[in-house]
PDB file of C-alpha atoms and ligand atoms in Angstrom:
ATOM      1  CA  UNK A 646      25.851 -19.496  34.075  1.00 60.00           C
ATOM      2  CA  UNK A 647      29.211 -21.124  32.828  1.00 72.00           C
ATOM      3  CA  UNK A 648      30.857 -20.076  29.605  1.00 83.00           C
ATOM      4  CA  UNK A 649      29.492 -22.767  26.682  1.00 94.00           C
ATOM      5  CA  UNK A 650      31.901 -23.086  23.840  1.00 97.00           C
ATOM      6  CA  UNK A 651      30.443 -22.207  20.603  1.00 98.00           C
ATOM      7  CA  UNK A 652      33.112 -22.418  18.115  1.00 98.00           C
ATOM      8  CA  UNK A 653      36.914 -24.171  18.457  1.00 98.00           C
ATOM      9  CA  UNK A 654      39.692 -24.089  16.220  1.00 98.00           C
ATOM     10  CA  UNK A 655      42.463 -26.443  16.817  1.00 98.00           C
ATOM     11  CA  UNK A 656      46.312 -25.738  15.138  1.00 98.00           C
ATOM     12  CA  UNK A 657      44.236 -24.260  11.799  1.00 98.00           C
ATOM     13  CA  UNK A 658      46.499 -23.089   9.363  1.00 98.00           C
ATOM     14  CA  UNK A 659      46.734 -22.194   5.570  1.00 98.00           C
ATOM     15  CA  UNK A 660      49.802 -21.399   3.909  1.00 97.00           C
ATOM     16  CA  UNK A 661      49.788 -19.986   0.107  1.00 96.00           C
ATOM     17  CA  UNK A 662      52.701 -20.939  -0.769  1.00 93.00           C
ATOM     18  CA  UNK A 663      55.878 -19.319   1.281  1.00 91.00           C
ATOM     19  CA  UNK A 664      53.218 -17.475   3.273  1.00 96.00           C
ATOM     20  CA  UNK A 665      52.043 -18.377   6.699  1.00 97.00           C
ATOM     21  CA  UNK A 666      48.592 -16.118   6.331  1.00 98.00           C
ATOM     22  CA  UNK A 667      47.371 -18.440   9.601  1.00 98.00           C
ATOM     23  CA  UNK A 668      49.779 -20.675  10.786  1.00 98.00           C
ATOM     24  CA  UNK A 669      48.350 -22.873  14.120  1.00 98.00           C
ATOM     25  CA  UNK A 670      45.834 -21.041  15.576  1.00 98.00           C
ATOM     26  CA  UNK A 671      43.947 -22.177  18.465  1.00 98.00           C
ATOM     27  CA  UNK A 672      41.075 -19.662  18.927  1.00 98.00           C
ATOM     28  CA  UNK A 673      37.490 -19.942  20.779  1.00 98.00           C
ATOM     29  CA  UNK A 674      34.071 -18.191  20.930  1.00 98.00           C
ATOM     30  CA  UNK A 675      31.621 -18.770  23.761  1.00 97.00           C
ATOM     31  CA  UNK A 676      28.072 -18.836  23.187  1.00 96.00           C
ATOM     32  CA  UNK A 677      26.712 -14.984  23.252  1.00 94.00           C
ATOM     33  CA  UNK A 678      30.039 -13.013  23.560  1.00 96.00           C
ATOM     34  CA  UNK A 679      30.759  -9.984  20.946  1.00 97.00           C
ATOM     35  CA  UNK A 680      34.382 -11.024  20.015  1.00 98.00           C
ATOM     36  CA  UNK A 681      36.595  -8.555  18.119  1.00 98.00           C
ATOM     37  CA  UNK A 682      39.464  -9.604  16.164  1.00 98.00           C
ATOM     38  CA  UNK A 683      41.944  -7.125  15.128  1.00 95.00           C
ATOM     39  CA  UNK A 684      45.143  -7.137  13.518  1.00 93.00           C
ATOM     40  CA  UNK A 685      47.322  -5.136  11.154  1.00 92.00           C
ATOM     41  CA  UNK A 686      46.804  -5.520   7.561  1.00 93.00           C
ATOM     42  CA  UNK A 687      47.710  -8.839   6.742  1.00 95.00           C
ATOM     43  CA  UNK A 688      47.714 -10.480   9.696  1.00 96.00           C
ATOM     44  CA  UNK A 689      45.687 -13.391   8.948  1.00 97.00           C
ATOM     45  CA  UNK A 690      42.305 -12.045   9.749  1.00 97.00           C
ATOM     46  CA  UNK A 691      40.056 -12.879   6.765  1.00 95.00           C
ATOM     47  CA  UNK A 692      41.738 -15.714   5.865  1.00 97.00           C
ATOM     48  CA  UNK A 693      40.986 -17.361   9.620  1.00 98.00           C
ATOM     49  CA  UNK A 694      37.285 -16.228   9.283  1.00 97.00           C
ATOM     50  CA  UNK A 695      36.838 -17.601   5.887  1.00 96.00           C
ATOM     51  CA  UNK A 696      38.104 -21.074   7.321  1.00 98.00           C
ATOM     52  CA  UNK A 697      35.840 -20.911  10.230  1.00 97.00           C
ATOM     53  CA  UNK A 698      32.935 -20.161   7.435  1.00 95.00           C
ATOM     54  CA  UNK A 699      33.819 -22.648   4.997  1.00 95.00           C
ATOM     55  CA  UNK A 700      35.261 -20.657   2.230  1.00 94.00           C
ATOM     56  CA  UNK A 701      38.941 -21.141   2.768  1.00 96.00           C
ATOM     57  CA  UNK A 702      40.258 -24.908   2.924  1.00 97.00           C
ATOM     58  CA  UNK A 703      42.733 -25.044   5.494  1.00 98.00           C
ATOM     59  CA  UNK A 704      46.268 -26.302   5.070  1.00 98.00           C
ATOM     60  CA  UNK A 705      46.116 -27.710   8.537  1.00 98.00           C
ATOM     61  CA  UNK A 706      44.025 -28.272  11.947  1.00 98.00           C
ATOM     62  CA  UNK A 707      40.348 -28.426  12.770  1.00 98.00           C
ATOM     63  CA  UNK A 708      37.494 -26.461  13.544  1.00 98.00           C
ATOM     64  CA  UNK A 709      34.374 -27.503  15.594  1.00 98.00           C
ATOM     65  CA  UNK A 710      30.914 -25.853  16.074  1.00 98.00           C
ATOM     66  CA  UNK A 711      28.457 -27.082  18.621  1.00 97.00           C
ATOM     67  CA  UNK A 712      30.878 -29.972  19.504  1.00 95.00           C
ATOM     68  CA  UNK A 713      31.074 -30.889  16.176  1.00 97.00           C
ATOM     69  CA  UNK A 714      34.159 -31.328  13.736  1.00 98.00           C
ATOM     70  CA  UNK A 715      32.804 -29.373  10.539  1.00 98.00           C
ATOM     71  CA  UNK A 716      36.626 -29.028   9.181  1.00 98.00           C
ATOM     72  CA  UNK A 717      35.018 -31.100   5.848  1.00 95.00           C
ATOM     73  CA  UNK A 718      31.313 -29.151   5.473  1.00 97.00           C
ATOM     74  CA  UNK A 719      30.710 -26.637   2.938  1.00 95.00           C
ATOM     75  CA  UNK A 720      30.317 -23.414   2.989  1.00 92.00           C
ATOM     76  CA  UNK A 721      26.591 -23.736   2.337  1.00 88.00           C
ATOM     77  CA  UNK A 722      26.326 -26.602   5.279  1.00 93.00           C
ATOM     78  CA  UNK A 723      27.803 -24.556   7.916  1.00 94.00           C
ATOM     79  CA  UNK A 724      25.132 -21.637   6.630  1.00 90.00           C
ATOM     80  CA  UNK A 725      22.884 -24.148   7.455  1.00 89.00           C
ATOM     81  CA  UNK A 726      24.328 -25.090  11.067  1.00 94.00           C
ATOM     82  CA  UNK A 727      24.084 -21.337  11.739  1.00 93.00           C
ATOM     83  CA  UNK A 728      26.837 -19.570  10.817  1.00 94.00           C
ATOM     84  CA  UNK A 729      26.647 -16.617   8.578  1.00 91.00           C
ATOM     85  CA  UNK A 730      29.213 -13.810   7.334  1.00 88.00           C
ATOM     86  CA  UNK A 731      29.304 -10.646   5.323  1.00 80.00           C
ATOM     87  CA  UNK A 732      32.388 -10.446   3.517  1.00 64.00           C
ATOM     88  CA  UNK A 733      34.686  -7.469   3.174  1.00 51.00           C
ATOM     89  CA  UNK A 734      33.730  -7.197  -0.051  1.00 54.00           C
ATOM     90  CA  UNK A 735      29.772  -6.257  -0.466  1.00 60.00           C
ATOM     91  CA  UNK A 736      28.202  -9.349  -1.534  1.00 72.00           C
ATOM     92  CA  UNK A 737      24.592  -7.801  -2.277  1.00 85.00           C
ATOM     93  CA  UNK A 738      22.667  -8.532  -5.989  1.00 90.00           C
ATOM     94  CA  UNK A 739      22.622  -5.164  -7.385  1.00 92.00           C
ATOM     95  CA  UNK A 740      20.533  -5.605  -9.570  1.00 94.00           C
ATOM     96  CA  UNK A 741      17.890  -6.555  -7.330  1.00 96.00           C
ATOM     97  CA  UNK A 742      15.529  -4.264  -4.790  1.00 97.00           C
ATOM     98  CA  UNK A 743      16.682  -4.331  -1.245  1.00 97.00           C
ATOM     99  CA  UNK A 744      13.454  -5.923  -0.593  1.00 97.00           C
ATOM    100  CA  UNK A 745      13.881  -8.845  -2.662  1.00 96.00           C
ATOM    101  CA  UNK A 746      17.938  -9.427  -1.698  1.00 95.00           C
ATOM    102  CA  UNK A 747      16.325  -9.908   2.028  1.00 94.00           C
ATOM    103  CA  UNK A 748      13.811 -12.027   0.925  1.00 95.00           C
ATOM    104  CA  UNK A 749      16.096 -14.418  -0.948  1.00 92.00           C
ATOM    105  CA  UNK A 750      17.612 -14.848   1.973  1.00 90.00           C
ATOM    106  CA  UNK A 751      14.936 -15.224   4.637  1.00 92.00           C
ATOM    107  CA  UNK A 752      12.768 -17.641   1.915  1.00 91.00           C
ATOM    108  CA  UNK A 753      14.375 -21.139   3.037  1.00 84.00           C
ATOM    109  CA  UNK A 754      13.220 -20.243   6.563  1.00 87.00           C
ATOM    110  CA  UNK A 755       9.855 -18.399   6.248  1.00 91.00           C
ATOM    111  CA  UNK A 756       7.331 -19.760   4.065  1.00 90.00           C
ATOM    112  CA  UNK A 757       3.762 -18.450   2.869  1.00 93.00           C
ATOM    113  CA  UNK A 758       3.975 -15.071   1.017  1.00 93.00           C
ATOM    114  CA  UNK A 759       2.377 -12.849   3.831  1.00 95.00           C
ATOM    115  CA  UNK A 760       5.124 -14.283   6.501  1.00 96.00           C
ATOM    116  CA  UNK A 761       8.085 -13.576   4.177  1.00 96.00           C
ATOM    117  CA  UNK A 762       6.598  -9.816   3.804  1.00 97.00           C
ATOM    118  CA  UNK A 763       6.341  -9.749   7.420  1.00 97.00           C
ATOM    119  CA  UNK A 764      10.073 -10.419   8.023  1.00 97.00           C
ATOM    120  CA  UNK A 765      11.479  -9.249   5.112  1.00 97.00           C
ATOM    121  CA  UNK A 766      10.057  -5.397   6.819  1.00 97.00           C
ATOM    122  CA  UNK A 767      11.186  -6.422  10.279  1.00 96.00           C
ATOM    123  CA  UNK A 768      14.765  -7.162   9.048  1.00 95.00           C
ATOM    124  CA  UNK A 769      15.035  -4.140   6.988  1.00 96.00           C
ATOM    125  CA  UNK A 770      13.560  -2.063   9.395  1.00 94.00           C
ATOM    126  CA  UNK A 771      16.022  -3.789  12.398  1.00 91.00           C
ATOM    127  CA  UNK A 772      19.010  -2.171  10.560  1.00 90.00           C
ATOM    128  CA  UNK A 773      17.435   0.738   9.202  1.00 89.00           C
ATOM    129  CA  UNK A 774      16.233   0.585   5.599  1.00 94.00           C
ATOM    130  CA  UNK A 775      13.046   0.146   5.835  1.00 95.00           C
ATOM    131  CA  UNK A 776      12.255   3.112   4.115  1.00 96.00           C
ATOM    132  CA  UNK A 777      14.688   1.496   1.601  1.00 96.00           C
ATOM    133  CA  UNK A 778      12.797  -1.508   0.338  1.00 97.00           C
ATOM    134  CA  UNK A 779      11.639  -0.747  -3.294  1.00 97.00           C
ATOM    135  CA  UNK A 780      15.396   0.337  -3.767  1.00 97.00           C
ATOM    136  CA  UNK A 781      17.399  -1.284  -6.129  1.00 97.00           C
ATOM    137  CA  UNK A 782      20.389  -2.109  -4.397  1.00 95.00           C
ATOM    138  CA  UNK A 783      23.276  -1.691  -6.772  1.00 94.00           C
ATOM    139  CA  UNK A 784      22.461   2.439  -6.409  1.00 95.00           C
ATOM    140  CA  UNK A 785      22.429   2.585  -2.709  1.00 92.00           C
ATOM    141  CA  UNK A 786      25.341   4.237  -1.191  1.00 89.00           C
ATOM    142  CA  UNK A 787      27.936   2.123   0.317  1.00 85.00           C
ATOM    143  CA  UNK A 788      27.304   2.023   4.061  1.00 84.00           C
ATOM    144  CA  UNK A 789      23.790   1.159   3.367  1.00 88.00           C
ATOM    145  CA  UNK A 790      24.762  -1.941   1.413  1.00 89.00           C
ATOM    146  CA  UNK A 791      27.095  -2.792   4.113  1.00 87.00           C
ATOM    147  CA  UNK A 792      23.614  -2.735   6.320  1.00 89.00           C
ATOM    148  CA  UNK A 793      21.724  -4.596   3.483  1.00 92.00           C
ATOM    149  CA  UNK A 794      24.265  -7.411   3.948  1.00 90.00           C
ATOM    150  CA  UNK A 795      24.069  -7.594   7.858  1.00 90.00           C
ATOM    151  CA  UNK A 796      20.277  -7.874   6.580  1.00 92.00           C
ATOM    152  CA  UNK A 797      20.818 -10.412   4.541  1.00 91.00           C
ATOM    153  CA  UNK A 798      22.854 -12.434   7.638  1.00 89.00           C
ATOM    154  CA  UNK A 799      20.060 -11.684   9.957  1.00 91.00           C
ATOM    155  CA  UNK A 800      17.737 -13.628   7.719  1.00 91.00           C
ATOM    156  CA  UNK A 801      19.244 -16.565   7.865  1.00 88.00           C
ATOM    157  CA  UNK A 802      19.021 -16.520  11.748  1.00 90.00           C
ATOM    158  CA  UNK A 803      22.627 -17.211  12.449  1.00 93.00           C
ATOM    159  CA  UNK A 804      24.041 -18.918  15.774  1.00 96.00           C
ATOM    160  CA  UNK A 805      27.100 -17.203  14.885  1.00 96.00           C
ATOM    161  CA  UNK A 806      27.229 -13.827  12.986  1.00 95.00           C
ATOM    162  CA  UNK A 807      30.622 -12.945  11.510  1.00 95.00           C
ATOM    163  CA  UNK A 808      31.191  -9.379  10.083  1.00 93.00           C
ATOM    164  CA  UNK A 809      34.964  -8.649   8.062  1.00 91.00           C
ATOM    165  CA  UNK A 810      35.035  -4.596   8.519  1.00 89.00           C
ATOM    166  CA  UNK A 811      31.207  -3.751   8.627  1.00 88.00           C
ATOM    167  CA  UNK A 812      31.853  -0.371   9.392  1.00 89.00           C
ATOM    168  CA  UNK A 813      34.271   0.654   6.589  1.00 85.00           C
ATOM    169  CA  UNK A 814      32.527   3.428   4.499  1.00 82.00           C
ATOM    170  CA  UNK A 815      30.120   4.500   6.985  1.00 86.00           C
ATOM    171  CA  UNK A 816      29.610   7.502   7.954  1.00 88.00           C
ATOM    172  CA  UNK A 817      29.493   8.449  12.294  1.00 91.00           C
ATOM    173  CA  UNK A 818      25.815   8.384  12.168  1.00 87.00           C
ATOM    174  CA  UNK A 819      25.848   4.885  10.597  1.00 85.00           C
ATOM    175  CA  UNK A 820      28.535   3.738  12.622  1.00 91.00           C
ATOM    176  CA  UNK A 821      26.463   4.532  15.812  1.00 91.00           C
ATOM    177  CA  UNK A 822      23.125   2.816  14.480  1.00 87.00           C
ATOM    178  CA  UNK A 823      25.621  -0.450  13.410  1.00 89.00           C
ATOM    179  CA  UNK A 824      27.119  -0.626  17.047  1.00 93.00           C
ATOM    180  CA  UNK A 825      23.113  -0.092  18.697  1.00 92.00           C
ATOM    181  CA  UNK A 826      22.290  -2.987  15.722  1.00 91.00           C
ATOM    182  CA  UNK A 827      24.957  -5.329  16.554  1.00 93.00           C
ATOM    183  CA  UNK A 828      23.805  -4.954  20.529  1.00 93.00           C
ATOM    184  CA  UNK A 829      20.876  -5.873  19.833  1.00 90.00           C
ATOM    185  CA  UNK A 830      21.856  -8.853  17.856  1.00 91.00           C
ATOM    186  CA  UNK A 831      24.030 -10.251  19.991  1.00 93.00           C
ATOM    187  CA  UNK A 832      21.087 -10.848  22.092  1.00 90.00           C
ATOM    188  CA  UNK A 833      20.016 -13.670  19.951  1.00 88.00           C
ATOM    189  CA  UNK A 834      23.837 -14.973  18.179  1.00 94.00           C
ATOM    190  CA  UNK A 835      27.406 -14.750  19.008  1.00 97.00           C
ATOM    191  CA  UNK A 836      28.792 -12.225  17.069  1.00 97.00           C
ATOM    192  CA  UNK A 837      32.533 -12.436  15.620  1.00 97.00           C
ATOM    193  CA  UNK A 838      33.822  -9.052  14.315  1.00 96.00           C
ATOM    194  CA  UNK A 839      36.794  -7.927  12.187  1.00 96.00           C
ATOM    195  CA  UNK A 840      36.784  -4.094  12.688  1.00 94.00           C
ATOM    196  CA  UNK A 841      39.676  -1.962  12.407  1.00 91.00           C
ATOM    197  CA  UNK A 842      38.115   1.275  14.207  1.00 93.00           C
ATOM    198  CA  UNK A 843      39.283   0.801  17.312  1.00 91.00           C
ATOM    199  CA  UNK A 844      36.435   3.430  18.917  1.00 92.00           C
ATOM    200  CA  UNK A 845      33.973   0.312  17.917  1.00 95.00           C
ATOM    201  CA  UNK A 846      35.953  -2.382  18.996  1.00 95.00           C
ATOM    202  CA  UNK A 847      36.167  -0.566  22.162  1.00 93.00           C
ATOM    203  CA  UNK A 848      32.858  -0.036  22.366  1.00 94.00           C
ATOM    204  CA  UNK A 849      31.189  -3.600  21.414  1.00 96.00           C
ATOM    205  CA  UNK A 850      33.939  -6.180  22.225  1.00 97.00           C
ATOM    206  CA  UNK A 851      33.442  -8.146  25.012  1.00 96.00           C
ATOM    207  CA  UNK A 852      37.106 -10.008  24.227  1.00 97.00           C
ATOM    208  CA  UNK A 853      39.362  -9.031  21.623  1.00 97.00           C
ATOM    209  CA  UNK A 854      41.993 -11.345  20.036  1.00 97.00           C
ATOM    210  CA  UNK A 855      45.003  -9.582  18.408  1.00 96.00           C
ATOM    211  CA  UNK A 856      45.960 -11.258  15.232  1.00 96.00           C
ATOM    212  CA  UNK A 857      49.824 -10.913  14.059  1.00 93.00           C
ATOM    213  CA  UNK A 858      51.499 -12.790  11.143  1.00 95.00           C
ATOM    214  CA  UNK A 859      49.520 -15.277  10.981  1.00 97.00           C
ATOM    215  CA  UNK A 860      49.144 -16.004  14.645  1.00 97.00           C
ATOM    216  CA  UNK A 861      47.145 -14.923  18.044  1.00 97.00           C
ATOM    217  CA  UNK A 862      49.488 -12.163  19.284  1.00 94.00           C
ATOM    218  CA  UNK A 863      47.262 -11.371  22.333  1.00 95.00           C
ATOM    219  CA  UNK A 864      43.366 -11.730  23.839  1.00 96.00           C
ATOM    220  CA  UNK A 865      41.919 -10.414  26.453  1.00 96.00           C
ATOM    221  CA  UNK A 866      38.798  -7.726  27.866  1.00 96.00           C
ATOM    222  CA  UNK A 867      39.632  -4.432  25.945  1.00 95.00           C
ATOM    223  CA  UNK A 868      41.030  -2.133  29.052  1.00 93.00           C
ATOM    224  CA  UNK A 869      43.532  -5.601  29.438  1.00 94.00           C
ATOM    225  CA  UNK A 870      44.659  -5.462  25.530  1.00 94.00           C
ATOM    226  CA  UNK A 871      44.946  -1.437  25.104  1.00 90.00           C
ATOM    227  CA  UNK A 872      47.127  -1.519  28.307  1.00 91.00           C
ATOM    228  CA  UNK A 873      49.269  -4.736  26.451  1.00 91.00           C
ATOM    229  CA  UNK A 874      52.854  -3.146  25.186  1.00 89.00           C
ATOM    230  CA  UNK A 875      52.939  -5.569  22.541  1.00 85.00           C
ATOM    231  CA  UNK A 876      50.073  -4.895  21.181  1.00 84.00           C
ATOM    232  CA  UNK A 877      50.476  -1.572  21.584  1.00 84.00           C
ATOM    233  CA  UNK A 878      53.732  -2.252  19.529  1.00 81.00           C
ATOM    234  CA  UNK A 879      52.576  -3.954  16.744  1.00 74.00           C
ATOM    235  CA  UNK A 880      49.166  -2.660  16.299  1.00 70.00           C
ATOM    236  CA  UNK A 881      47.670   0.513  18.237  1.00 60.00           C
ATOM    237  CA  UNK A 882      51.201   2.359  16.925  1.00 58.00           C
ATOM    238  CA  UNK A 883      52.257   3.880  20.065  1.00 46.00           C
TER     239      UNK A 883
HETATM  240  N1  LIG B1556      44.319 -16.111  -1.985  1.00 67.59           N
HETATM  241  C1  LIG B1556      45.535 -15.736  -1.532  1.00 67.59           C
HETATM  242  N2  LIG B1556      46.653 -16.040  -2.216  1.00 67.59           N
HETATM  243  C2  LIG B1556      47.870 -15.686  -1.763  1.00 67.59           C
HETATM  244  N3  LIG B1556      48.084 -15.031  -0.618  1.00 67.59           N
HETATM  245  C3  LIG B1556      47.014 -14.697   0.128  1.00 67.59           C
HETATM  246  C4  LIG B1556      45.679 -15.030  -0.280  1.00 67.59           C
HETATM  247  N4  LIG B1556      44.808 -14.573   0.648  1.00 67.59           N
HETATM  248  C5  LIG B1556      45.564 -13.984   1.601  1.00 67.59           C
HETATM  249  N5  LIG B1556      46.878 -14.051   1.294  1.00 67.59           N
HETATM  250  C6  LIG B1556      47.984 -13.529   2.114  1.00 67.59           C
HETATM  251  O1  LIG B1556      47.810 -14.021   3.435  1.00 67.59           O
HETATM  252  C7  LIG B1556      48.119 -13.039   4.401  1.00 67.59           C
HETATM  253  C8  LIG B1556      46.922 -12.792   5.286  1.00 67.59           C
HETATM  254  O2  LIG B1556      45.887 -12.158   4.513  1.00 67.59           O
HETATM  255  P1  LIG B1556      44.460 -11.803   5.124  1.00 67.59           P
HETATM  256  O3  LIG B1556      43.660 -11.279   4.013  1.00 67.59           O
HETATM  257  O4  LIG B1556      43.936 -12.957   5.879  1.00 67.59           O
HETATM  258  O5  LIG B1556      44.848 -10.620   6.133  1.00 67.59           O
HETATM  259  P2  LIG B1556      43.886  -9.622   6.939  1.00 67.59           P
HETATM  260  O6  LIG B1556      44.353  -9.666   8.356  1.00 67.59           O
HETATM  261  O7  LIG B1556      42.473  -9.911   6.671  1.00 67.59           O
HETATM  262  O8  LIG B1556      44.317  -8.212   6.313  1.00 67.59           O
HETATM  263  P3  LIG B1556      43.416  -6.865   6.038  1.00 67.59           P
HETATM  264  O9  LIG B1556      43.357  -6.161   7.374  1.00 67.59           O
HETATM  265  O10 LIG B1556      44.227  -6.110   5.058  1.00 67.59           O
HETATM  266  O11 LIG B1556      42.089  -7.281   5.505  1.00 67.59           O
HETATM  267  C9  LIG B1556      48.589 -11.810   3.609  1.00 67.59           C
HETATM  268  O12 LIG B1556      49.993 -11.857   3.527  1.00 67.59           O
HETATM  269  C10 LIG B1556      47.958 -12.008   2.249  1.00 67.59           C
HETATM  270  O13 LIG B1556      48.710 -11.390   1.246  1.00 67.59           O
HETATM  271 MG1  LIG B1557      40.949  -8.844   5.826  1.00 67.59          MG
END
């Protein structure tokens, strides 16, 4: 079956101030792929998935979902069209039980009381908490509120899934149920992944795209980008 485009930016920038953070960048998801985006630190990497999400107005350029210019929706629209992200900072209500952070999520698409319990346990138990639910969240360890908030994505039933450094504070074990998790996801959305652990990216990735300054430095399969010398210059360090 041909590639279908899912997501298309066109020239999107954003400048604060002096600085470039994404200056023109023409990047593309097809429908289904697991698409890694890596980059040193500052490269541009959050600041072109927050425009893609809604939560960084771009300076310049467009981007279009499903054909469609969304450039102008909010945040909360494009949620709507099907895109969700966990930012890199946990975004979870502490305060709350994990079971109830899932279900405030999941309740604008599951209705009646019995079906949100339902999926509320099949989400938590899809990433591993299920044992978890009565738990406030606020006093779970980190990685498992990094797993809450995939949770929390998977709710909401997301064409597009987009994860800034999931793995960061996990431990092995939790890094190998997160790459079995997002294989299983991808199944059902496109997922778009900011991961700095390269053993990951190597392992989920079906294309990467190597952010630098600002720009796309590089994209490719993964054997095609660890072979690249200028990648290998600027990012992998050797
Ligand atoms: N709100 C802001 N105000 C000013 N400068 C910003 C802002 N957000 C990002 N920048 C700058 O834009 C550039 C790109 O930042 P961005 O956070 O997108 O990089 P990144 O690739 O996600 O880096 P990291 O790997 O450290 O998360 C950096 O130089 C950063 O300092
Ligand atoms: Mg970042």
């Amino acid at each position: 079956m041909a590639a279908v485009t899912l997501l298309a930016t066109e020239g999107l920038s954003r400048h604060f101030g002096g600085v470039k953070a994404v200056d023109g960048v023409d990047f593309a998801l097809d429908r289904g792929e697991i698409r890694a985006i890596i980059g040193p630190n500052g490269a541009g990497k959050t600041t072109l998935v927050g425009m893609i999400c809604g939560r960084i107005d771009p300076s310049r350029g467009r981007v279009r979902f499903e054909d469609r210019d969304i450039t102008g929706l909010s945040a909360w629209a494009r949620v709507q069209r099907g895109i969700a992200y966990t930012f890199q900072i946990t975004s979870v209500f502490g305060g709350l039980t994990c079971f109830d952070n899932v279900a405030l999520a999941a309740q604008r698409r599951v209705h009646g009381h019995r079906a949100l319990d339902r999926e509320v346990a099949r989400l938590l138990g899809r990433v591993g908490l299920a044992d978890r639910a009565g738990v406030v969240a606020g006093v779970l360890p980190y990685g498992h509120q990094r797993l809450l908030e995939i949770a929390l994505g998977l709710a909401l039933k997301p064409k597009l899934l987009i994860l800034d450094e999931p793995t960061q504070g996990l431990s092995d074990a939790e890094i190998d149920h997160f790459c079995a998790l997002i294989r299983d996801v991808a199944a059902e959305a496109t997922v778009l992944l900011i991961e700095h652990n390269m053993a990951v990216v190597m392992e989920l990735a079906q294309r990467i795209t190597v952010m630098d300054n600002g720009r796309i430095l590089a994209e490719g399969a993964p054997e095609e980008i660890r072979a690249n010398p200028q990648v290998q210059e600027a990012y992998l360090g050797s």
